[in-house]
Amino acid sequence: MIKSVNSLFRRARLARDPYYDGEFFIAVKSTGIFCRAICPAKLPMEKNVRYFAARETAISAGYRPCYRCKPELISHSRQLLMPIPAVLTEIVSDIRSGILLTQSVHDISVYYGISEDELNWMFMKNFNIPVDLFLEINRALWANNLLFNTNLSAREIVCLCGYETENMMFSAINQYFKYMNKQVETQIELKESNNPEEYIRINIPYPYPYDWHHFLDFQYKRLIKNVEDIHGETYRRNIRFNGRQGFFQITPESGNVFNLQFSRNFLPVMLELINHIKSMFGLDTNITQIERMLSEHFPKLYVAAGLHIPGVFSSFEAGIRAICGQQVSVTAATSLLNQFCDIFLEEDRAGNKYFPLPSNISEAGIAKMRTTNSRKSTLYAFSDWCSKNDIEKNPDDLLSIRGVGKWTVNYIKLRALHDPDVWMGGDLGIKNALTKIGDIDETTASPWRSYLSIHLWNNL
């Protein structure tokens, strides 16, 4: 098994195959550097190469990330070659995303209901390093990223990443990234010499194709007035997140980077917010893998490069959008959505407006809407259900609401819960697209049927 996997690694490395980007990492013994499969650097001889299934394993073995391909920024994979248990997948994802970054090993084991010994055993078996080292490496990865890619002060980064002192953070960054001390010191001096900015900024590298204009065109037809806006290449909206409110805006920049800005009052929850926004826009998705699979299985389907699922910030909003869009045109759905928002939008002291919370939706307000009584009843029943239940725990429970069918639930899963394997076959647009390319077996697109749906809509 090991031999056959290494053979596949070798072929993917020599071809610089983007399909396997993030599935394994390549370390070069002679330089002490590790890279991604698509790194443009000169290919080393096979005898000088070591393969690692995770970036943390390569770092723990003493290799530093390549400055050109930045493998430390690749935090997700499909586990095509090295599958791991579901609970470990969830723990690893939460550590890498920053959700568990400041937690102790004991806290993590309690949260997931497994013993510390079992937790360590799973990490040793699958990554060959203990969980505390895995956690420490990810703290250093986040600290390094925030130090060089944001306008945060060193003190703010220390708190976010769970270090006790700045010296402890600098030591960890130098240990794992092997910078010259002067590089870190210069960066710190630069940060401390600047005046604090009103907003937080972070650059998020994105190494895969991204048709940003497809998202902007899609969203422009569905904008909520006074909540979200598109200006040039920038998408901006007001948001509530973890009990805080403000705005975020995102813009693509040269060099395959997205510039993300958001209100400074999100600082205590910024790692979780960044992860949420990255999920919303699919910034951790190797779209090349998906497009290749779709092209191979559906030769009559036009597969455009860089199409991502157009995300919605909250599940409640996605549900309201879906109900407003049941069996009507996009224009009619957007008009009805804005009717709903005109009645229920909430405003802060500065005049900023936010999508309403489900608990603030009233029957009296719904009654003012110009739509059918059945749709009014569904909008209220859905809002009432959401005020008492968590959609994300089991979205299929929504089917108990009169007027909410499978299409509506799938719409929420697709656009808000970022489920990659939702088949929107009942959608009229999908049915129209299929008349052009003929019948297909959508099950062959699993686990990427959401993207099959997106590309079929794009084929209209």
Short mmCIF file of C-alpha atoms in Angstrom, two decimals:
data_model
loop_
_atom_site.label_atom_id
_atom_site.label_comp_id
_atom_site.label_asym_id
_atom_site.label_seq_id
_atom_site.Cartn_x
_atom_site.Cartn_y
_atom_site.Cartn_z
CA MET A 1 0.00 0.00 0.00
CA ILE A 2 2.73 2.49 0.99
CA LYS A 3 4.68 1.69 -2.15
CA SER A 4 1.68 2.19 -4.44
CA VAL A 5 0.76 5.47 -2.73
CA ASN A 6 4.32 6.75 -3.05
CA SER A 7 4.22 5.83 -6.74
CA LEU A 8 1.08 7.91 -7.16
CA PHE A 9 2.71 10.78 -5.22
CA ARG A 10 5.68 10.61 -7.57
CA ARG A 11 3.53 10.76 -10.72
CA ALA A 12 1.47 13.65 -9.32
CA ARG A 13 4.62 15.52 -8.28
CA LEU A 14 6.30 15.16 -11.67
CA ALA A 15 3.11 16.28 -13.43
CA ARG A 16 2.52 19.11 -10.94
CA ASP A 17 -1.03 17.80 -10.91
CA PRO A 18 -3.46 20.30 -9.28
CA TYR A 19 -5.94 17.47 -8.73
CA TYR A 20 -3.80 16.28 -5.81
CA ASP A 21 -2.96 19.70 -4.40
CA GLY A 22 -3.39 19.47 -0.63
CA GLU A 23 -3.60 15.66 -0.65
CA PHE A 24 0.11 15.32 0.11
CA PHE A 25 3.23 17.44 0.55
CA ILE A 26 6.72 17.09 -0.86
CA ALA A 27 9.77 17.60 1.35
CA VAL A 28 13.25 18.01 -0.11
CA LYS A 29 15.95 16.55 2.09
CA SER A 30 18.77 18.66 0.63
CA THR A 31 17.04 22.00 1.26
CA GLY A 32 14.92 21.30 4.34
CA ILE A 33 11.86 22.76 2.56
CA PHE A 34 8.46 21.22 1.86
CA CYS A 35 6.11 22.14 -0.99
CA ARG A 36 2.74 21.51 -2.59
CA ALA A 37 2.30 19.21 -5.56
CA ILE A 38 1.90 22.22 -7.87
CA CYS A 39 5.00 24.13 -6.73
CA PRO A 40 6.69 25.80 -9.75
CA ALA A 41 10.21 25.31 -8.32
CA LYS A 42 12.68 23.06 -10.12
CA LEU A 43 11.77 19.42 -9.57
CA PRO A 44 14.16 17.64 -7.17
CA MET A 45 15.51 14.14 -7.76
CA GLU A 46 13.31 11.40 -6.33
CA LYS A 47 16.06 10.19 -3.99
CA ASN A 48 16.01 13.60 -2.28
CA VAL A 49 12.24 13.59 -1.72
CA ARG A 50 10.05 12.65 1.23
CA TYR A 51 6.24 12.57 1.08
CA PHE A 52 3.93 13.68 3.87
CA ALA A 53 0.16 13.37 4.09
CA ALA A 54 -0.24 16.54 6.20
CA ARG A 55 1.53 19.88 6.47
CA GLU A 56 1.83 19.46 10.25
CA THR A 57 3.74 16.19 9.83
CA ALA A 58 6.21 17.82 7.46
CA ILE A 59 6.76 20.72 9.86
CA SER A 60 7.21 18.38 12.84
CA ALA A 61 9.89 16.53 10.86
CA GLY A 62 11.91 19.76 10.64
CA TYR A 63 10.97 21.05 7.19
CA ARG A 64 9.96 24.65 6.68
CA PRO A 65 7.23 25.78 4.22
CA CYS A 66 8.27 26.90 0.74
CA TYR A 67 8.07 30.67 0.28
CA ARG A 68 6.84 30.27 -3.32
CA CYS A 69 3.91 27.81 -3.09
CA LYS A 70 3.09 28.44 0.62
CA PRO A 71 1.98 24.91 1.63
CA GLU A 72 1.21 26.08 5.16
CA LEU A 73 -1.90 27.83 3.80
CA ILE A 74 -3.44 24.59 2.48
CA SER A 75 -5.56 23.38 5.37
CA HIS A 76 -8.14 21.07 3.76
CA SER A 77 -8.13 18.01 1.54
CA ARG A 78 -10.55 15.38 0.27
CA GLN A 79 -8.52 12.59 1.89
CA LEU A 80 -8.38 10.79 -1.43
CA LEU A 81 -5.32 8.85 -0.46
CA MET A 82 -5.13 8.86 3.34
CA PRO A 83 -8.67 8.75 4.79
CA ILE A 84 -9.02 9.32 8.53
CA PRO A 85 -11.91 8.63 10.98
CA ALA A 86 -14.87 11.02 10.87
CA VAL A 87 -14.41 12.29 14.44
CA LEU A 88 -10.73 12.97 13.80
CA THR A 89 -11.60 14.78 10.57
CA GLU A 90 -13.88 17.08 12.57
CA ILE A 91 -11.28 17.70 15.28
CA VAL A 92 -8.54 18.42 12.73
CA SER A 93 -10.83 20.79 10.83
CA ASP A 94 -11.74 22.68 14.01
CA ILE A 95 -8.08 23.01 15.04
CA ARG A 96 -6.96 24.18 11.60
CA SER A 97 -9.82 26.65 11.29
CA GLY A 98 -8.96 28.27 14.64
CA ILE A 99 -12.08 27.16 16.52
CA LEU A 100 -10.06 25.03 18.98
CA LEU A 101 -6.82 26.97 18.74
CA THR A 102 -6.74 28.24 22.33
CA GLN A 103 -8.14 25.05 23.88
CA SER A 104 -6.07 22.53 25.84
CA VAL A 105 -5.84 18.86 24.91
CA HIS A 106 -7.99 18.10 27.96
CA ASP A 107 -10.67 20.58 26.85
CA ILE A 108 -10.73 19.09 23.34
CA SER A 109 -11.07 15.54 24.64
CA VAL A 110 -13.94 16.55 26.94
CA TYR A 111 -15.70 18.47 24.17
CA TYR A 112 -15.63 15.46 21.82
CA GLY A 113 -16.32 12.92 24.55
CA ILE A 114 -13.13 10.88 24.10
CA SER A 115 -10.24 10.31 26.48
CA GLU A 116 -6.93 12.12 26.10
CA ASP A 117 -5.21 8.78 25.54
CA GLU A 118 -7.59 7.88 22.70
CA LEU A 119 -7.18 11.33 21.19
CA ASN A 120 -3.41 11.02 21.25
CA TRP A 121 -3.58 7.52 19.83
CA MET A 122 -5.65 8.75 16.85
CA PHE A 123 -3.20 11.57 16.11
CA MET A 124 -0.16 9.29 16.43
CA LYS A 125 -1.74 6.64 14.20
CA ASN A 126 -2.81 9.06 11.47
CA PHE A 127 -0.23 11.86 11.67
CA ASN A 128 2.63 10.30 13.60
CA ILE A 129 2.64 13.25 16.02
CA PRO A 130 0.81 13.79 19.36
CA VAL A 131 -2.20 16.06 19.52
CA ASP A 132 -0.45 18.74 21.59
CA LEU A 133 2.25 19.12 18.93
CA PHE A 134 -0.39 19.23 16.18
CA LEU A 135 -2.14 21.98 18.14
CA GLU A 136 1.08 23.91 18.76
CA ILE A 137 2.06 23.81 15.08
CA ASN A 138 -1.34 25.18 14.10
CA ARG A 139 -1.02 27.98 16.64
CA ALA A 140 2.28 28.91 15.02
CA LEU A 141 0.74 28.63 11.54
CA TRP A 142 -2.06 31.01 12.47
CA ALA A 143 0.30 33.40 14.29
CA ASN A 144 2.61 33.52 11.28
CA ASN A 145 -0.30 34.09 8.91
CA LEU A 146 -1.74 36.90 11.04
CA LEU A 147 1.66 38.48 11.55
CA PHE A 148 2.47 38.76 7.86
CA ASN A 149 -1.00 39.05 6.30
CA THR A 150 -3.04 41.32 8.59
CA ASN A 151 -2.92 44.78 10.14
CA LEU A 152 -3.27 43.36 13.67
CA SER A 153 -0.76 44.28 16.36
CA ALA A 154 1.56 41.65 17.81
CA ARG A 155 -0.31 41.83 21.13
CA GLU A 156 -3.64 41.13 19.42
CA ILE A 157 -2.18 38.13 17.62
CA VAL A 158 -0.72 36.75 20.86
CA CYS A 159 -4.18 36.80 22.47
CA LEU A 160 -5.96 35.30 19.47
CA CYS A 161 -3.52 32.40 19.17
CA GLY A 162 -3.38 31.52 22.85
CA TYR A 163 0.20 32.48 23.69
CA GLU A 164 1.13 33.87 27.09
CA THR A 165 3.75 36.31 25.84
CA GLU A 166 5.02 37.81 22.59
CA ASN A 167 8.37 36.05 23.09
CA MET A 168 6.66 32.66 23.21
CA MET A 169 4.88 33.43 19.94
CA PHE A 170 8.04 34.67 18.21
CA SER A 171 9.94 31.61 19.39
CA ALA A 172 7.29 29.27 17.94
CA ILE A 173 7.20 31.11 14.62
CA ASN A 174 10.98 31.00 14.31
CA GLN A 175 11.09 27.34 15.31
CA TYR A 176 8.64 26.14 12.69
CA PHE A 177 9.25 28.63 9.90
CA LYS A 178 13.00 29.06 10.42
CA TYR A 179 13.05 32.76 9.66
CA MET A 180 16.04 34.84 10.42
CA ASN A 181 15.16 36.69 13.64
CA LYS A 182 15.54 39.98 11.76
CA GLN A 183 12.58 39.11 9.48
CA VAL A 184 10.21 38.74 12.42
CA GLU A 185 11.63 41.76 14.24
CA THR A 186 11.22 43.93 11.14
CA GLN A 187 7.62 42.84 10.76
CA ILE A 188 6.90 43.60 14.42
CA GLU A 189 8.52 47.04 14.19
CA LEU A 190 6.47 47.79 11.08
CA LYS A 191 3.24 46.84 12.83
CA GLU A 192 3.96 48.77 16.00
CA SER A 193 4.99 51.91 14.08
CA ASN A 194 1.63 52.10 12.31
CA ASN A 195 -1.43 53.65 13.93
CA PRO A 196 -4.26 51.16 14.62
CA GLU A 197 -6.72 51.09 11.74
CA GLU A 198 -10.47 51.30 12.14
CA TYR A 199 -10.97 47.97 10.33
CA ILE A 200 -9.21 44.63 10.40
CA ARG A 201 -7.64 43.54 7.13
CA ILE A 202 -6.36 40.11 6.13
CA ASN A 203 -5.10 38.77 2.81
CA ILE A 204 -6.32 35.26 2.03
CA PRO A 205 -4.33 33.52 -0.72
CA TYR A 206 -6.43 31.44 -3.06
CA PRO A 207 -4.42 29.19 -5.40
CA TYR A 208 -7.24 27.82 -7.58
CA PRO A 209 -9.36 29.32 -10.38
CA TYR A 210 -12.15 31.55 -9.11
CA ASP A 211 -14.70 33.14 -11.44
CA TRP A 212 -15.45 36.07 -9.18
CA HIS A 213 -17.58 37.78 -11.82
CA HIS A 214 -19.87 34.74 -11.86
CA PHE A 215 -20.53 35.27 -8.14
CA LEU A 216 -21.00 39.02 -8.55
CA ASP A 217 -23.43 38.55 -11.46
CA PHE A 218 -25.34 35.89 -9.52
CA GLN A 219 -25.57 37.95 -6.34
CA TYR A 220 -26.27 41.29 -8.03
CA LYS A 221 -29.64 39.96 -9.20
CA ARG A 222 -30.46 38.91 -5.63
CA LEU A 223 -29.18 41.82 -3.52
CA ILE A 224 -30.89 42.83 -0.28
CA LYS A 225 -31.11 46.62 -0.29
CA ASN A 226 -29.36 48.39 2.60
CA VAL A 227 -27.79 45.10 3.81
CA GLU A 228 -25.47 44.10 1.00
CA ASP A 229 -23.86 45.91 -1.90
CA ILE A 230 -21.58 45.33 -4.87
CA HIS A 231 -19.26 48.14 -5.88
CA GLY A 232 -16.84 47.34 -8.68
CA GLU A 233 -15.12 44.09 -7.68
CA THR A 234 -16.06 44.40 -4.01
CA TYR A 235 -18.88 42.56 -2.26
CA ARG A 236 -19.88 44.12 1.09
CA ARG A 237 -22.58 43.34 3.62
CA ASN A 238 -23.65 44.01 7.20
CA ILE A 239 -23.62 40.92 9.40
CA ARG A 240 -24.35 39.57 12.84
CA PHE A 241 -21.94 36.91 14.08
CA ASN A 242 -21.56 35.31 17.53
CA GLY A 243 -23.44 38.11 19.26
CA ARG A 244 -21.57 40.91 17.49
CA GLN A 245 -22.50 43.04 14.51
CA GLY A 246 -20.68 45.02 11.87
CA PHE A 247 -19.69 44.54 8.25
CA PHE A 248 -17.33 42.61 6.04
CA GLN A 249 -16.19 43.19 2.50
CA ILE A 250 -14.16 41.00 0.18
CA THR A 251 -12.25 41.89 -2.99
CA PRO A 252 -9.99 39.82 -5.26
CA GLU A 253 -6.51 41.21 -5.80
CA SER A 254 -3.61 40.33 -8.06
CA GLY A 255 -1.58 37.27 -7.16
CA ASN A 256 -4.59 35.01 -6.41
CA VAL A 257 -5.37 36.79 -3.14
CA PHE A 258 -8.66 37.91 -1.64
CA ASN A 259 -8.53 40.99 0.56
CA LEU A 260 -10.97 40.65 3.44
CA GLN A 261 -11.91 43.56 5.70
CA PHE A 262 -14.31 43.57 8.64
CA SER A 263 -15.30 45.62 11.66
CA ARG A 264 -12.78 45.70 14.49
CA ASN A 265 -15.40 44.70 17.06
CA PHE A 266 -15.22 41.18 15.56
CA LEU A 267 -11.63 40.85 16.87
CA PRO A 268 -12.44 38.38 19.72
CA VAL A 269 -14.17 36.02 17.23
CA MET A 270 -12.19 36.84 14.11
CA LEU A 271 -10.71 33.37 13.55
CA GLU A 272 -14.19 31.84 13.58
CA LEU A 273 -15.48 34.67 11.34
CA ILE A 274 -12.66 34.18 8.83
CA ASN A 275 -13.43 30.47 8.72
CA HIS A 276 -17.14 31.20 8.21
CA ILE A 277 -16.46 33.60 5.33
CA LYS A 278 -13.97 31.21 3.74
CA SER A 279 -16.66 28.52 3.82
CA MET A 280 -19.24 30.91 2.41
CA PHE A 281 -17.06 31.59 -0.63
CA GLY A 282 -15.46 28.14 -0.85
CA LEU A 283 -11.93 29.50 -0.42
CA ASP A 284 -10.60 26.15 0.80
CA THR A 285 -12.07 24.17 -2.11
CA ASN A 286 -9.75 22.65 -4.69
CA ILE A 287 -12.07 23.46 -7.56
CA THR A 288 -9.67 21.83 -10.04
CA GLN A 289 -10.42 18.41 -8.56
CA ILE A 290 -14.13 18.95 -8.96
CA GLU A 291 -14.01 20.33 -12.49
CA ARG A 292 -11.86 17.46 -13.72
CA MET A 293 -14.26 14.89 -12.29
CA LEU A 294 -17.31 16.62 -13.79
CA SER A 295 -15.65 16.85 -17.21
CA GLU A 296 -14.77 13.16 -17.14
CA HIS A 297 -18.23 11.95 -16.06
CA PHE A 298 -20.35 14.39 -18.07
CA PRO A 299 -18.66 15.06 -21.43
CA LYS A 300 -21.72 16.92 -22.80
CA LEU A 301 -21.71 19.35 -19.89
CA TYR A 302 -19.88 22.64 -20.38
CA VAL A 303 -17.69 22.93 -17.28
CA ALA A 304 -16.56 26.52 -16.85
CA ALA A 305 -13.43 27.15 -14.81
CA GLY A 306 -13.72 28.56 -11.31
CA LEU A 307 -17.44 28.28 -10.58
CA HIS A 308 -18.11 28.10 -6.85
CA ILE A 309 -21.26 27.71 -4.82
CA PRO A 310 -22.62 31.25 -4.24
CA GLY A 311 -22.87 31.18 -0.47
CA VAL A 312 -25.34 32.89 1.86
CA PHE A 313 -24.11 34.18 5.22
CA SER A 314 -26.79 32.56 7.41
CA SER A 315 -29.07 29.54 7.21
CA PHE A 316 -32.12 31.60 8.20
CA GLU A 317 -31.50 34.06 5.39
CA ALA A 318 -31.02 31.18 2.93
CA GLY A 319 -34.36 29.72 4.00
CA ILE A 320 -36.19 33.03 3.56
CA ARG A 321 -34.57 33.43 0.13
CA ALA A 322 -35.67 29.91 -0.81
CA ILE A 323 -39.29 30.38 0.30
CA CYS A 324 -39.49 33.70 -1.56
CA GLY A 325 -38.11 31.94 -4.62
CA GLN A 326 -40.46 28.97 -4.70
CA GLN A 327 -41.85 28.59 -8.25
CA VAL A 328 -41.22 32.22 -9.27
CA SER A 329 -38.57 34.05 -11.29
CA VAL A 330 -35.38 35.44 -9.76
CA THR A 331 -36.71 38.98 -10.22
CA ALA A 332 -39.98 38.17 -8.45
CA ALA A 333 -38.18 36.31 -5.68
CA THR A 334 -35.80 39.22 -5.04
CA SER A 335 -38.68 41.69 -5.00
CA LEU A 336 -40.51 39.58 -2.40
CA LEU A 337 -37.31 39.16 -0.36
CA ASN A 338 -36.87 42.92 -0.23
CA GLN A 339 -40.51 43.33 0.78
CA PHE A 340 -39.81 41.02 3.71
CA CYS A 341 -36.66 42.94 4.61
CA ASP A 342 -38.30 46.37 4.32
CA ILE A 343 -40.73 45.27 7.04
CA PHE A 344 -38.30 43.51 9.38
CA LEU A 345 -34.82 44.97 8.83
CA GLU A 346 -33.14 46.02 12.08
CA GLU A 347 -31.06 49.16 12.44
CA ASP A 348 -28.24 50.05 14.86
CA ARG A 349 -27.47 53.49 16.30
CA ALA A 350 -25.24 54.34 13.36
CA GLY A 351 -28.01 53.60 10.88
CA ASN A 352 -26.55 50.30 9.64
CA LYS A 353 -29.21 47.75 8.73
CA TYR A 354 -29.10 43.99 9.33
CA PHE A 355 -31.02 40.98 8.12
CA PRO A 356 -33.64 40.25 10.79
CA LEU A 357 -33.43 37.53 13.40
CA PRO A 358 -36.09 34.79 13.29
CA SER A 359 -37.35 35.76 16.75
CA ASN A 360 -38.28 39.22 15.46
CA ILE A 361 -40.61 38.01 12.70
CA SER A 362 -44.27 38.61 13.54
CA GLU A 363 -47.51 37.46 11.95
CA ALA A 364 -48.67 41.09 11.84
CA GLY A 365 -45.60 42.07 9.84
CA ILE A 366 -45.91 39.10 7.48
CA ALA A 367 -49.55 40.07 6.86
CA LYS A 368 -48.35 43.32 5.22
CA MET A 369 -46.56 41.43 2.45
CA ARG A 370 -48.05 41.37 -1.05
CA THR A 371 -48.01 37.64 -1.74
CA THR A 372 -50.21 34.58 -1.36
CA ASN A 373 -51.57 33.62 2.06
CA SER A 374 -49.88 30.21 1.79
CA ARG A 375 -46.47 31.81 1.27
CA LYS A 376 -47.09 34.21 4.17
CA SER A 377 -47.94 31.24 6.38
CA THR A 378 -44.78 29.41 5.32
CA LEU A 379 -42.56 32.45 5.94
CA TYR A 380 -43.95 32.85 9.45
CA ALA A 381 -43.91 29.13 10.28
CA PHE A 382 -40.31 28.85 9.07
CA SER A 383 -39.25 31.90 11.11
CA ASP A 384 -41.02 30.60 14.20
CA TRP A 385 -39.35 27.19 13.80
CA CYS A 386 -35.91 28.81 13.43
CA SER A 387 -36.44 30.88 16.58
CA LYS A 388 -36.71 27.62 18.55
CA ASN A 389 -34.42 25.23 16.65
CA ASP A 390 -30.95 25.08 15.09
CA ILE A 391 -31.12 24.45 11.34
CA GLU A 392 -27.58 23.16 11.19
CA LYS A 393 -28.23 20.26 13.57
CA ASN A 394 -30.71 18.54 11.27
CA PRO A 395 -31.98 20.63 8.36
CA ASP A 396 -34.26 17.81 7.19
CA ASP A 397 -36.46 18.51 10.23
CA LEU A 398 -37.64 21.58 8.30
CA LEU A 399 -39.74 19.25 6.16
CA SER A 400 -42.26 19.16 9.02
CA ILE A 401 -43.19 22.77 8.18
CA ARG A 402 -46.10 23.12 5.80
CA GLY A 403 -44.88 24.73 2.56
CA VAL A 404 -41.25 23.66 3.04
CA GLY A 405 -40.30 20.86 0.68
CA LYS A 406 -37.13 19.13 -0.40
CA TRP A 407 -36.16 21.88 -2.85
CA THR A 408 -36.21 24.49 -0.07
CA VAL A 409 -34.19 22.32 2.32
CA ASN A 410 -31.66 21.50 -0.40
CA TYR A 411 -31.34 25.20 -1.23
CA ILE A 412 -30.40 25.89 2.40
CA LYS A 413 -27.93 23.00 2.44
CA LEU A 414 -26.37 24.20 -0.80
CA ARG A 415 -26.02 27.93 -0.17
CA ALA A 416 -25.73 28.24 3.62
CA LEU A 417 -24.52 24.91 5.00
CA HIS A 418 -21.92 24.47 2.24
CA ASP A 419 -22.91 20.86 1.61
CA PRO A 420 -20.94 19.85 -1.50
CA ASP A 421 -23.21 16.91 -2.36
CA VAL A 422 -26.68 18.42 -2.83
CA TRP A 423 -28.57 17.46 -5.99
CA MET A 424 -31.05 20.16 -7.08
CA GLY A 425 -32.71 17.89 -9.64
CA GLY A 426 -36.20 19.12 -8.78
CA ASP A 427 -35.30 22.68 -9.78
CA LEU A 428 -36.94 23.95 -12.99
CA GLY A 429 -33.67 25.44 -14.21
CA ILE A 430 -31.87 22.12 -13.75
CA LYS A 431 -34.64 20.34 -15.65
CA ASN A 432 -34.33 22.85 -18.51
CA ALA A 433 -30.55 22.40 -18.62
CA LEU A 434 -30.96 18.63 -18.80
CA THR A 435 -33.12 18.96 -21.91
CA LYS A 436 -30.03 20.34 -23.65
CA ILE A 437 -27.49 17.71 -22.59
CA GLY A 438 -29.76 14.69 -22.07
CA ASP A 439 -30.36 12.41 -19.12
CA ILE A 440 -27.50 11.92 -16.68
CA ASP A 441 -26.75 9.72 -13.68
CA GLU A 442 -26.17 12.40 -11.06
CA THR A 443 -24.96 9.84 -8.49
CA THR A 444 -21.67 9.58 -10.37
CA ALA A 445 -20.99 13.20 -9.40
CA SER A 446 -20.99 12.35 -5.67
CA PRO A 447 -19.56 13.79 -3.45
CA TRP A 448 -19.74 16.94 -5.60
CA ARG A 449 -23.37 17.00 -6.79
CA SER A 450 -23.75 20.60 -5.55
CA TYR A 451 -21.21 21.64 -8.15
CA LEU A 452 -22.96 19.60 -10.83
CA SER A 453 -26.08 21.62 -9.99
CA ILE A 454 -24.14 24.92 -10.24
CA HIS A 455 -22.70 23.99 -13.64
CA LEU A 456 -26.09 22.87 -14.96
CA TRP A 457 -27.56 26.25 -13.97
CA ASN A 458 -24.64 27.84 -15.78
CA ASN A 459 -25.51 25.82 -18.91
CA LEU A 460 -28.94 27.46 -19.24
#
